XYZ file of C-alpha atoms in Angstrom:
214
model
C -10.713 9.302 29.894
C -7.317 9.613 30.981
C -6.020 7.253 33.984
C -3.011 7.253 36.377
C -0.987 4.621 37.470
C 1.773 4.807 39.939
C 5.230 4.227 38.822
C 7.252 4.135 42.085
C 7.663 6.465 45.226
C 8.189 9.565 42.738
C 6.400 8.928 39.044
C 3.168 8.603 37.908
C 1.968 6.915 34.525
C -0.927 8.243 32.328
C -2.642 6.272 30.594
C -4.389 7.485 27.112
C -5.158 4.732 25.588
C -4.162 0.740 24.699
C -3.006 0.715 21.248
C 0.028 2.301 19.117
C -2.043 5.190 16.903
C -1.189 8.332 15.525
C -4.035 10.201 17.187
C -3.361 8.747 21.063
C 0.376 10.045 20.705
C -1.035 13.422 19.498
C -2.674 13.788 22.155
C 0.166 12.599 24.410
C 2.983 14.825 22.839
C 0.112 17.919 23.242
C -0.105 17.021 27.026
C 3.848 16.739 27.177
C 3.972 20.273 26.311
C 1.483 21.806 28.480
C 3.524 19.785 31.388
C 7.248 21.308 30.270
C 5.813 24.955 29.404
C 4.089 25.419 32.227
C 5.067 21.869 35.077
C 2.654 21.900 37.993
C 4.154 22.079 41.657
C 6.918 19.519 41.834
C 7.068 17.966 38.132
C 10.456 17.620 37.129
C 10.640 15.513 34.025
C 7.949 13.908 31.483
C 8.457 11.115 28.965
C 5.976 10.574 26.208
C 5.930 6.776 25.175
C 3.450 4.414 22.776
C 0.576 5.187 24.653
C 1.193 6.595 27.796
C 2.977 9.795 29.259
C 5.776 9.132 32.476
C 5.457 12.148 34.908
C 8.251 12.315 37.680
C 8.194 14.578 40.975
C 9.415 15.057 44.243
C 7.720 12.930 46.732
C 8.759 15.187 49.185
C 7.268 18.056 47.672
C 3.761 16.479 46.998
C 1.469 13.480 47.541
C 1.180 11.005 44.660
C -2.929 11.027 44.512
C -3.267 14.406 44.465
C -0.817 15.082 41.988
C -2.325 12.477 39.932
C -5.831 14.155 40.015
C -4.376 17.480 39.042
C -2.539 16.116 36.424
C -5.247 14.302 34.512
C -7.767 17.484 35.139
C -4.842 19.693 33.581
C -4.259 16.621 30.520
C -7.686 16.549 29.751
C -7.734 20.167 29.348
C -4.908 20.620 27.512
C -5.861 17.818 25.335
C -9.144 19.483 24.464
C -6.879 23.070 23.397
C -4.552 21.281 21.280
C -3.749 23.246 18.524
C -1.688 20.682 17.039
C 1.442 22.794 17.758
C 4.653 20.680 18.030
C 8.487 20.660 18.733
C 8.684 17.899 15.973
C 11.554 18.156 13.402
C 11.732 16.333 9.781
C 14.439 13.725 9.001
C 15.643 12.600 5.714
C 18.028 8.866 6.611
C 20.105 8.054 3.844
C 20.521 4.546 3.511
C 22.818 1.898 1.779
C 20.150 -1.115 1.282
C 22.967 -4.255 1.615
C 21.830 -5.582 4.928
C 22.272 -8.915 5.363
C 18.466 -9.741 5.876
C 16.969 -8.185 3.131
C 17.163 -11.012 0.799
C 15.279 -13.248 3.561
C 13.147 -10.634 3.962
C 12.135 -10.085 0.480
C 11.337 -14.074 0.012
C 9.679 -14.195 3.210
C 7.276 -11.338 1.884
C 6.705 -12.793 -1.447
C 8.368 -9.770 -3.120
C 11.275 -8.343 -5.114
C 14.399 -6.295 -2.894
C 13.805 -3.777 -4.818
C 10.278 -3.460 -3.951
C 11.234 -3.971 -0.151
C 13.053 -0.814 -0.548
C 10.237 0.679 -2.019
C 8.044 -0.126 0.456
C 10.131 1.243 3.275
C 11.142 4.449 1.588
C 7.258 5.503 0.704
C 6.285 5.697 4.300
C 6.984 9.065 6.648
C 7.347 7.653 10.087
C 6.629 8.810 13.437
C 9.399 8.962 15.994
C 6.942 7.272 19.037
C 9.341 6.315 22.201
C 12.907 6.424 22.769
C 14.634 3.113 24.727
C 16.131 0.355 24.267
C 19.255 1.680 24.480
C 20.350 5.491 24.307
C 18.865 7.322 21.309
C 16.883 4.124 19.907
C 14.159 5.531 18.586
C 11.155 3.333 17.819
C 9.408 4.516 14.074
C 6.005 3.651 13.213
C 4.274 2.287 11.669
C 5.652 0.325 8.972
C 3.388 -0.781 5.951
C 1.927 -3.449 6.806
C 2.727 -5.199 3.736
C 6.670 -5.616 5.395
C 5.233 -6.776 8.697
C 7.166 -9.601 10.551
C 7.638 -10.972 13.596
C 11.553 -10.576 15.078
C 14.039 -12.847 14.055
C 13.593 -16.299 16.149
C 17.439 -16.030 16.798
C 18.818 -12.565 17.588
C 22.410 -11.267 17.301
C 24.846 -11.054 19.600
C 25.924 -7.782 18.522
C 24.142 -5.354 16.052
C 26.707 -2.822 14.274
C 25.599 0.794 14.923
C 24.054 2.183 11.946
C 21.821 -0.827 11.390
C 18.239 -0.386 9.872
C 15.890 -2.421 10.819
C 12.428 -3.601 10.529
C 10.175 -5.686 13.094
C 6.531 -5.499 13.694
C 4.707 -2.694 12.703
C 8.002 -0.923 13.167
C 11.172 -0.195 11.929
C 14.285 1.773 13.450
C 18.455 2.457 13.479
C 20.651 0.780 16.177
C 22.204 3.839 17.458
C 25.430 1.727 19.536
C 26.489 -1.995 18.692
C 23.988 -3.793 21.042
C 22.457 -7.427 20.445
C 19.307 -7.242 18.639
C 16.381 -9.610 17.109
C 15.176 -7.272 14.392
C 15.552 -7.799 10.258
C 18.496 -5.672 8.847
C 17.519 -4.016 5.780
C 20.734 -1.749 5.302
C 22.632 0.710 7.101
C 23.146 4.678 7.613
C 26.612 6.704 7.923
C 24.884 8.790 10.517
C 25.080 8.758 14.376
C 22.089 8.352 16.284
C 23.548 9.006 19.918
C 26.817 11.063 20.663
C 27.373 11.881 24.455
C 28.987 15.503 23.846
C 26.349 16.491 21.302
C 23.316 18.495 23.062
C 21.129 16.641 22.612
C 22.578 13.294 22.674
C 20.245 11.589 20.678
C 19.903 12.680 17.204
C 16.023 12.224 17.303
C 13.854 12.776 19.618
C 9.462 11.511 20.591
C 7.436 13.021 17.605
C 10.102 13.807 14.768
C 8.961 13.054 11.391
C 11.668 10.246 9.868
C 11.766 9.209 5.819
C 14.366 7.048 4.631
C 16.233 7.576 1.323
C 18.147 4.951 -0.276
C 21.352 5.809 -1.561
C 23.953 3.776 -3.780
């Protein structure tokens, strides 16, 4: 069952589940694609996330409750007819695995540095969400054997390009920002550039692999 929640006075949230799951996220992407190709009257933007789809609309044109009922009906129909077609792309991210937390991560997991790298590069990740800062893509799901909680003490500045893990997710910091994830390495790719169209390198639904380089 898809349910909805208000999100301020000009947006709604469609809720598809309560846990990160590739199948649930696939449903969300199918519905988002339907709304972009044939936007319901008054709808201006849709934003996929882990288990939800944000829908922005003009409150002067549409009543929220009426629109919500229409969105749920369309979403359930689009979900049922999902053909597997998406706008996703595939990326291979070259990484220098020389991060300041690599040795500590290996020690806490009871494996070698090389095994951390092997397991991190063995998975093809999905972009579940863009958030935190512009261009920050939350990638999952991480090999459960690499799962660690966030650092107990976040860093005040994590350099742009840092490749990191936390929980069941991995990411690349697109900008110099504070951060509490474990830093495994770095990449020279630019993940956010406001002069580029689109500014963010990765989009929700894209597939990402990491490749170790010297």
